[in-house]
Amino acid sequence: MAQSVGIKDVARAAGVSVGTVSNVINRPDSVASDTRARVLSAIDRLGYVRSESARQLRAGRSRIMGLLVLDMGNPFFVDVARGAERAAREAGLGVMVCNSAQSPSEEAEYLSLFAEQRVRGVLLTPAEASGRNIESFRRHGIPFVLVDRVAEGTSECSVSVDDVTGGALAVRHLVDAGHRSIAYVSGPPALNQVKDRRTGALQALAEAGLPAGALRELPTERLDVAAGRDAGARLLGLADRPTAAFCANDLLALGVLQAMYAAGVRVPEDIAIVGYDDIEFASAATVPLTSVRQPAVTMGAMAAELLLEETEPASGEPHRHRRVVLQPELVVRGSSLGPR
């Protein structure tokens, strides 16, 4: 394995002190032009790359922002990352994106990594419902902003979507279309987003004078297409099958749609389906998917901007934590338009 080139190697090759090489790198105007040219030539010849992480640790200012999401296989979080990366890049920062895979233990490991790297701050969609991982991370004094989650019981900033309203939009649409028995393919019950979307669904049923029992929950361990297919198979096996399904995200909805298609069940004629997130694939499905749209790119950008406000205040005013709650929007397509 080739040995890395250090600043001492550059100094030796250029015939100058280590301090002079450091000045050329960090304060080039302080070095005479001929000496600077000699050092730069040595750097180029040897292929020296300075240790940016070491420099940042000495200065106490990292140029990296951490982003920890639930599932990078979900296009929703890809869009969140795009928004965060755009805002960070405009501020001269980079983003380290990590995936907890909905695992509290992996979340804890990545938060420890962020602490070791002394990142500027962290954008976090929590996987651990009790808040233990957040409480442990808080001890490091690194600012963080919660993404796609309201900062309940904490003082930190958060950017989220009103998921109660989103759940109500989805089920109100199905009720207005004539459905009186609706399955909720819900994902892991401990996730706050899943709980809030259920709460909104129940509110819509109550508004219509329907009992809570009109919503039949089919929980899944994960929020992916395979879990949706499994839920779809369970849905097909119900003796008194609901005429509609509201899914906690679009990947689940696409899995349910695949299960219906494989079984010869027509969508939306035999069963209507509504998803959540409005990912790009929703409109491109075999039957275009009705979905509750979340402004994912905006969410990521706003979260990054809040973190930048906290770590790089533009004025002498102290940073004040804020909770930003964005509003969802129902996008109606073919998967829910069948007559009842």
Short mmCIF file of N, CA and C in Angstrom, two decimals, residues 195-314:
data_model
loop_
_atom_site.label_atom_id
_atom_site.label_comp_id
_atom_site.label_asym_id
_atom_site.label_seq_id
_atom_site.Cartn_x
_atom_site.Cartn_y
_atom_site.Cartn_z
N LYS A 195 -48.58 7.01 13.56
CA LYS A 195 -49.62 7.33 14.55
C LYS A 195 -50.44 8.54 14.12
N ASP A 196 -49.75 9.60 13.67
CA ASP A 196 -50.45 10.83 13.31
C ASP A 196 -51.35 10.62 12.10
N ARG A 197 -50.91 9.84 11.13
CA ARG A 197 -51.73 9.60 9.94
C ARG A 197 -52.96 8.78 10.31
N ARG A 198 -52.81 7.87 11.27
CA ARG A 198 -53.97 7.13 11.77
C ARG A 198 -54.94 8.08 12.47
N THR A 199 -54.42 8.97 13.30
CA THR A 199 -55.27 9.93 14.00
C THR A 199 -56.09 10.76 13.01
N GLY A 200 -55.45 11.22 11.95
CA GLY A 200 -56.17 11.99 10.94
C GLY A 200 -57.22 11.16 10.24
N ALA A 201 -56.90 9.90 9.95
CA ALA A 201 -57.87 9.01 9.31
C ALA A 201 -59.11 8.84 10.18
N LEU A 202 -58.89 8.63 11.48
CA LEU A 202 -60.01 8.46 12.40
C LEU A 202 -60.84 9.74 12.52
N GLN A 203 -60.17 10.89 12.47
CA GLN A 203 -60.90 12.15 12.52
C GLN A 203 -61.83 12.29 11.32
N ALA A 204 -61.34 11.91 10.14
CA ALA A 204 -62.16 12.00 8.93
C ALA A 204 -63.38 11.08 9.02
N LEU A 205 -63.19 9.88 9.59
CA LEU A 205 -64.32 8.97 9.76
C LEU A 205 -65.35 9.55 10.73
N ALA A 206 -64.86 10.13 11.84
CA ALA A 206 -65.77 10.72 12.82
C ALA A 206 -66.56 11.87 12.21
N GLU A 207 -65.90 12.69 11.41
CA GLU A 207 -66.57 13.81 10.74
C GLU A 207 -67.72 13.31 9.87
N ALA A 208 -67.53 12.13 9.28
CA ALA A 208 -68.54 11.57 8.38
C ALA A 208 -69.58 10.74 9.12
N GLY A 209 -69.46 10.68 10.45
CA GLY A 209 -70.41 9.91 11.24
C GLY A 209 -70.18 8.42 11.19
N LEU A 210 -68.97 8.02 10.83
CA LEU A 210 -68.64 6.60 10.75
C LEU A 210 -67.88 6.17 11.99
N PRO A 211 -68.03 4.92 12.42
CA PRO A 211 -67.33 4.45 13.63
C PRO A 211 -65.85 4.23 13.38
N ALA A 212 -65.07 4.24 14.45
CA ALA A 212 -63.63 4.00 14.34
C ALA A 212 -63.36 2.63 13.74
N GLY A 213 -64.28 1.68 13.95
CA GLY A 213 -64.13 0.33 13.41
C GLY A 213 -64.17 0.27 11.90
N ALA A 214 -64.57 1.36 11.26
CA ALA A 214 -64.56 1.39 9.80
C ALA A 214 -63.14 1.42 9.24
N LEU A 215 -62.16 1.72 10.12
CA LEU A 215 -60.75 1.70 9.73
C LEU A 215 -60.13 0.43 10.28
N ARG A 216 -59.67 -0.44 9.43
CA ARG A 216 -59.10 -1.72 9.83
C ARG A 216 -57.59 -1.69 9.58
N GLU A 217 -56.84 -1.68 10.65
CA GLU A 217 -55.40 -1.48 10.53
C GLU A 217 -54.66 -2.77 10.22
N LEU A 218 -53.74 -2.68 9.26
CA LEU A 218 -52.85 -3.78 8.91
C LEU A 218 -51.42 -3.28 9.10
N PRO A 219 -50.85 -3.45 10.30
CA PRO A 219 -49.49 -2.95 10.54
C PRO A 219 -48.45 -3.76 9.78
N THR A 220 -47.32 -3.13 9.48
CA THR A 220 -46.20 -3.82 8.85
C THR A 220 -44.93 -3.47 9.61
N GLU A 221 -43.94 -4.32 9.50
CA GLU A 221 -42.68 -4.09 10.22
C GLU A 221 -41.83 -3.03 9.54
N ARG A 222 -42.03 -2.86 8.23
CA ARG A 222 -41.22 -1.90 7.48
C ARG A 222 -42.12 -1.07 6.57
N LEU A 223 -41.51 -0.05 5.98
CA LEU A 223 -42.25 0.86 5.10
C LEU A 223 -41.74 0.71 3.66
N ASP A 224 -41.75 -0.51 3.15
CA ASP A 224 -41.22 -0.73 1.81
C ASP A 224 -42.21 -1.53 0.97
N VAL A 225 -41.85 -1.73 -0.30
CA VAL A 225 -42.76 -2.39 -1.24
C VAL A 225 -43.05 -3.83 -0.83
N ALA A 226 -42.01 -4.54 -0.36
CA ALA A 226 -42.23 -5.94 0.06
C ALA A 226 -43.23 -6.02 1.20
N ALA A 227 -43.13 -5.11 2.15
CA ALA A 227 -44.10 -5.09 3.26
C ALA A 227 -45.49 -4.77 2.73
N GLY A 228 -45.57 -3.92 1.71
CA GLY A 228 -46.86 -3.61 1.11
C GLY A 228 -47.48 -4.81 0.42
N ARG A 229 -46.64 -5.61 -0.27
CA ARG A 229 -47.16 -6.83 -0.90
C ARG A 229 -47.70 -7.79 0.14
N ASP A 230 -46.97 -7.94 1.25
CA ASP A 230 -47.42 -8.82 2.33
C ASP A 230 -48.75 -8.33 2.90
N ALA A 231 -48.86 -7.01 3.12
CA ALA A 231 -50.11 -6.46 3.64
C ALA A 231 -51.24 -6.66 2.63
N GLY A 232 -50.91 -6.53 1.35
CA GLY A 232 -51.92 -6.76 0.32
C GLY A 232 -52.45 -8.18 0.35
N ALA A 233 -51.55 -9.15 0.58
CA ALA A 233 -51.98 -10.55 0.68
C ALA A 233 -52.89 -10.76 1.88
N ARG A 234 -52.55 -10.11 3.00
CA ARG A 234 -53.42 -10.21 4.18
C ARG A 234 -54.77 -9.55 3.92
N LEU A 235 -54.74 -8.44 3.22
CA LEU A 235 -55.97 -7.73 2.89
C LEU A 235 -56.88 -8.61 2.04
N LEU A 236 -56.29 -9.31 1.06
CA LEU A 236 -57.08 -10.19 0.20
C LEU A 236 -57.70 -11.35 0.97
N GLY A 237 -57.06 -11.73 2.09
CA GLY A 237 -57.56 -12.85 2.88
C GLY A 237 -58.65 -12.50 3.87
N LEU A 238 -58.98 -11.22 4.02
CA LEU A 238 -60.02 -10.83 4.97
C LEU A 238 -61.39 -11.27 4.47
N ALA A 239 -62.18 -11.81 5.38
CA ALA A 239 -63.51 -12.30 5.00
C ALA A 239 -64.41 -11.17 4.51
N ASP A 240 -64.39 -10.06 5.23
CA ASP A 240 -65.19 -8.89 4.85
C ASP A 240 -64.22 -7.81 4.40
N ARG A 241 -63.78 -7.96 3.16
CA ARG A 241 -62.68 -7.13 2.69
C ARG A 241 -63.09 -5.66 2.51
N PRO A 242 -62.29 -4.73 3.05
CA PRO A 242 -62.56 -3.30 2.83
C PRO A 242 -62.53 -2.97 1.34
N THR A 243 -63.21 -1.92 0.99
CA THR A 243 -63.27 -1.51 -0.42
C THR A 243 -62.19 -0.49 -0.78
N ALA A 244 -61.40 -0.08 0.22
CA ALA A 244 -60.35 0.90 -0.02
C ALA A 244 -59.19 0.66 0.94
N ALA A 245 -58.02 1.12 0.54
CA ALA A 245 -56.84 1.01 1.41
C ALA A 245 -56.11 2.35 1.42
N PHE A 246 -55.85 2.85 2.62
CA PHE A 246 -54.99 4.02 2.81
C PHE A 246 -53.67 3.51 3.36
N CYS A 247 -52.57 3.84 2.68
CA CYS A 247 -51.26 3.31 3.05
C CYS A 247 -50.39 4.43 3.61
N ALA A 248 -49.59 4.12 4.64
CA ALA A 248 -48.80 5.13 5.34
C ALA A 248 -47.70 5.73 4.50
N ASN A 249 -47.31 5.06 3.42
CA ASN A 249 -46.43 5.72 2.44
C ASN A 249 -46.65 5.10 1.07
N ASP A 250 -46.03 5.69 0.05
CA ASP A 250 -46.26 5.24 -1.32
C ASP A 250 -45.64 3.88 -1.60
N LEU A 251 -44.51 3.55 -0.95
CA LEU A 251 -43.91 2.25 -1.19
C LEU A 251 -44.85 1.13 -0.74
N LEU A 252 -45.48 1.30 0.42
CA LEU A 252 -46.48 0.33 0.86
C LEU A 252 -47.63 0.26 -0.14
N ALA A 253 -48.07 1.43 -0.60
CA ALA A 253 -49.19 1.47 -1.54
C ALA A 253 -48.85 0.76 -2.85
N LEU A 254 -47.62 0.95 -3.32
CA LEU A 254 -47.21 0.27 -4.55
C LEU A 254 -47.15 -1.24 -4.35
N GLY A 255 -46.74 -1.68 -3.16
CA GLY A 255 -46.75 -3.10 -2.86
C GLY A 255 -48.16 -3.67 -2.82
N VAL A 256 -49.08 -2.93 -2.20
CA VAL A 256 -50.49 -3.37 -2.18
C VAL A 256 -51.03 -3.43 -3.61
N LEU A 257 -50.69 -2.43 -4.41
CA LEU A 257 -51.14 -2.41 -5.81
C LEU A 257 -50.62 -3.64 -6.56
N GLN A 258 -49.36 -4.01 -6.32
CA GLN A 258 -48.80 -5.21 -6.97
C GLN A 258 -49.56 -6.47 -6.55
N ALA A 259 -49.89 -6.57 -5.25
CA ALA A 259 -50.61 -7.75 -4.75
C ALA A 259 -52.00 -7.84 -5.38
N MET A 260 -52.67 -6.70 -5.53
CA MET A 260 -54.00 -6.71 -6.15
C MET A 260 -53.90 -7.14 -7.61
N TYR A 261 -52.92 -6.59 -8.30
CA TYR A 261 -52.74 -6.89 -9.72
C TYR A 261 -52.48 -8.38 -9.92
N ALA A 262 -51.60 -8.95 -9.04
CA ALA A 262 -51.26 -10.37 -9.16
C ALA A 262 -52.47 -11.26 -8.90
N ALA A 263 -53.38 -10.80 -8.05
CA ALA A 263 -54.57 -11.59 -7.71
C ALA A 263 -55.75 -11.34 -8.64
N GLY A 264 -55.57 -10.47 -9.61
CA GLY A 264 -56.66 -10.16 -10.53
C GLY A 264 -57.72 -9.24 -9.95
N VAL A 265 -57.39 -8.56 -8.86
CA VAL A 265 -58.33 -7.61 -8.24
C VAL A 265 -58.12 -6.25 -8.89
N ARG A 266 -59.19 -5.67 -9.38
CA ARG A 266 -59.08 -4.43 -10.14
C ARG A 266 -58.96 -3.21 -9.22
N VAL A 267 -58.07 -2.30 -9.62
CA VAL A 267 -57.90 -1.02 -8.93
C VAL A 267 -58.20 0.08 -9.95
N PRO A 268 -59.17 0.93 -9.67
CA PRO A 268 -59.90 1.14 -8.41
C PRO A 268 -61.27 0.48 -8.36
N GLU A 269 -61.65 -0.29 -9.39
CA GLU A 269 -63.02 -0.81 -9.45
C GLU A 269 -63.37 -1.69 -8.26
N ASP A 270 -62.44 -2.60 -7.87
CA ASP A 270 -62.70 -3.51 -6.75
C ASP A 270 -62.16 -2.97 -5.43
N ILE A 271 -61.08 -2.23 -5.50
CA ILE A 271 -60.53 -1.62 -4.29
C ILE A 271 -59.76 -0.36 -4.68
N ALA A 272 -60.01 0.71 -3.96
CA ALA A 272 -59.29 1.97 -4.18
C ALA A 272 -58.06 2.01 -3.28
N ILE A 273 -57.01 2.69 -3.74
CA ILE A 273 -55.76 2.77 -2.97
C ILE A 273 -55.28 4.21 -2.94
N VAL A 274 -54.89 4.66 -1.75
CA VAL A 274 -54.29 5.98 -1.57
C VAL A 274 -52.97 5.82 -0.82
N GLY A 275 -51.93 6.45 -1.32
CA GLY A 275 -50.63 6.41 -0.67
C GLY A 275 -50.31 7.71 0.04
N TYR A 276 -49.03 7.86 0.39
CA TYR A 276 -48.59 9.04 1.14
C TYR A 276 -47.14 9.34 0.77
N ASP A 277 -46.83 10.56 0.47
CA ASP A 277 -45.52 11.13 0.11
C ASP A 277 -45.53 11.71 -1.30
N ASP A 278 -46.24 11.06 -2.24
CA ASP A 278 -46.24 11.43 -3.65
C ASP A 278 -44.82 11.43 -4.22
N ILE A 279 -44.18 10.27 -4.10
CA ILE A 279 -42.87 10.10 -4.71
C ILE A 279 -43.02 10.07 -6.23
N GLU A 280 -41.91 10.17 -6.93
CA GLU A 280 -41.96 10.23 -8.39
C GLU A 280 -42.63 9.01 -9.01
N PHE A 281 -42.42 7.83 -8.40
CA PHE A 281 -42.98 6.60 -8.95
C PHE A 281 -44.50 6.53 -8.81
N ALA A 282 -45.08 7.35 -7.96
CA ALA A 282 -46.53 7.28 -7.73
C ALA A 282 -47.31 7.54 -9.02
N SER A 283 -46.91 8.56 -9.75
CA SER A 283 -47.63 8.91 -10.98
C SER A 283 -47.31 7.96 -12.12
N ALA A 284 -46.20 7.19 -11.99
CA ALA A 284 -45.78 6.30 -13.06
C ALA A 284 -46.22 4.85 -12.85
N ALA A 285 -46.99 4.59 -11.79
CA ALA A 285 -47.45 3.22 -11.50
C ALA A 285 -48.39 2.74 -12.60
N THR A 286 -48.59 1.42 -12.66
CA THR A 286 -49.50 0.83 -13.66
C THR A 286 -50.86 1.50 -13.60
N VAL A 287 -51.36 1.67 -12.40
CA VAL A 287 -52.51 2.54 -12.15
C VAL A 287 -51.98 3.74 -11.38
N PRO A 288 -51.96 4.92 -11.97
CA PRO A 288 -51.38 6.09 -11.28
C PRO A 288 -51.97 6.25 -9.89
N LEU A 289 -51.08 6.46 -8.92
CA LEU A 289 -51.44 6.37 -7.51
C LEU A 289 -51.88 7.73 -6.95
N THR A 290 -53.06 7.75 -6.35
CA THR A 290 -53.49 8.89 -5.55
C THR A 290 -52.61 8.93 -4.30
N SER A 291 -52.14 10.13 -3.94
CA SER A 291 -51.20 10.21 -2.82
C SER A 291 -51.30 11.55 -2.13
N VAL A 292 -50.91 11.57 -0.86
CA VAL A 292 -50.80 12.80 -0.09
C VAL A 292 -49.38 13.32 -0.27
N ARG A 293 -49.27 14.47 -0.90
CA ARG A 293 -47.93 15.00 -1.24
C ARG A 293 -47.32 15.71 -0.05
N GLN A 294 -46.06 15.35 0.24
CA GLN A 294 -45.25 16.07 1.22
C GLN A 294 -44.19 16.88 0.47
N PRO A 295 -43.95 18.13 0.86
CA PRO A 295 -42.91 18.94 0.20
C PRO A 295 -41.53 18.54 0.69
N ALA A 296 -41.04 17.39 0.24
CA ALA A 296 -39.83 16.79 0.80
C ALA A 296 -38.58 17.65 0.57
N VAL A 297 -38.41 18.17 -0.64
CA VAL A 297 -37.23 18.98 -0.93
C VAL A 297 -37.23 20.24 -0.06
N THR A 298 -38.40 20.86 0.04
CA THR A 298 -38.54 22.06 0.89
C THR A 298 -38.23 21.72 2.34
N MET A 299 -38.69 20.57 2.79
CA MET A 299 -38.45 20.15 4.17
C MET A 299 -36.96 20.03 4.46
N GLY A 300 -36.23 19.37 3.55
CA GLY A 300 -34.79 19.22 3.74
C GLY A 300 -34.06 20.55 3.71
N ALA A 301 -34.45 21.43 2.79
CA ALA A 301 -33.79 22.73 2.69
C ALA A 301 -34.05 23.58 3.92
N MET A 302 -35.29 23.60 4.39
CA MET A 302 -35.62 24.41 5.56
C MET A 302 -34.91 23.89 6.80
N ALA A 303 -34.80 22.57 6.94
CA ALA A 303 -34.10 22.00 8.09
C ALA A 303 -32.63 22.42 8.08
N ALA A 304 -32.01 22.35 6.90
CA ALA A 304 -30.61 22.76 6.79
C ALA A 304 -30.45 24.25 7.11
N GLU A 305 -31.38 25.06 6.64
CA GLU A 305 -31.31 26.50 6.91
C GLU A 305 -31.45 26.80 8.39
N LEU A 306 -32.32 26.07 9.09
CA LEU A 306 -32.46 26.26 10.53
C LEU A 306 -31.16 25.90 11.25
N LEU A 307 -30.53 24.82 10.80
CA LEU A 307 -29.27 24.41 11.41
C LEU A 307 -28.18 25.46 11.16
N LEU A 308 -28.16 26.00 9.95
CA LEU A 308 -27.19 27.04 9.63
C LEU A 308 -27.43 28.30 10.46
N GLU A 309 -28.71 28.63 10.67
CA GLU A 309 -29.03 29.78 11.50
C GLU A 309 -28.47 29.61 12.91
N GLU A 310 -28.53 28.38 13.41
CA GLU A 310 -28.07 28.12 14.77
C GLU A 310 -26.55 28.12 14.86
N THR A 311 -25.88 27.61 13.83
CA THR A 311 -24.43 27.46 13.90
C THR A 311 -23.68 28.65 13.29
N GLU A 312 -24.38 29.43 12.46
CA GLU A 312 -23.76 30.60 11.85
C GLU A 312 -24.72 31.79 11.93
N PRO A 313 -25.03 32.27 13.12
CA PRO A 313 -25.99 33.37 13.24
C PRO A 313 -25.51 34.60 12.48
N ALA A 314 -26.42 35.19 11.69
CA ALA A 314 -26.06 36.33 10.86
C ALA A 314 -26.01 37.63 11.65
#
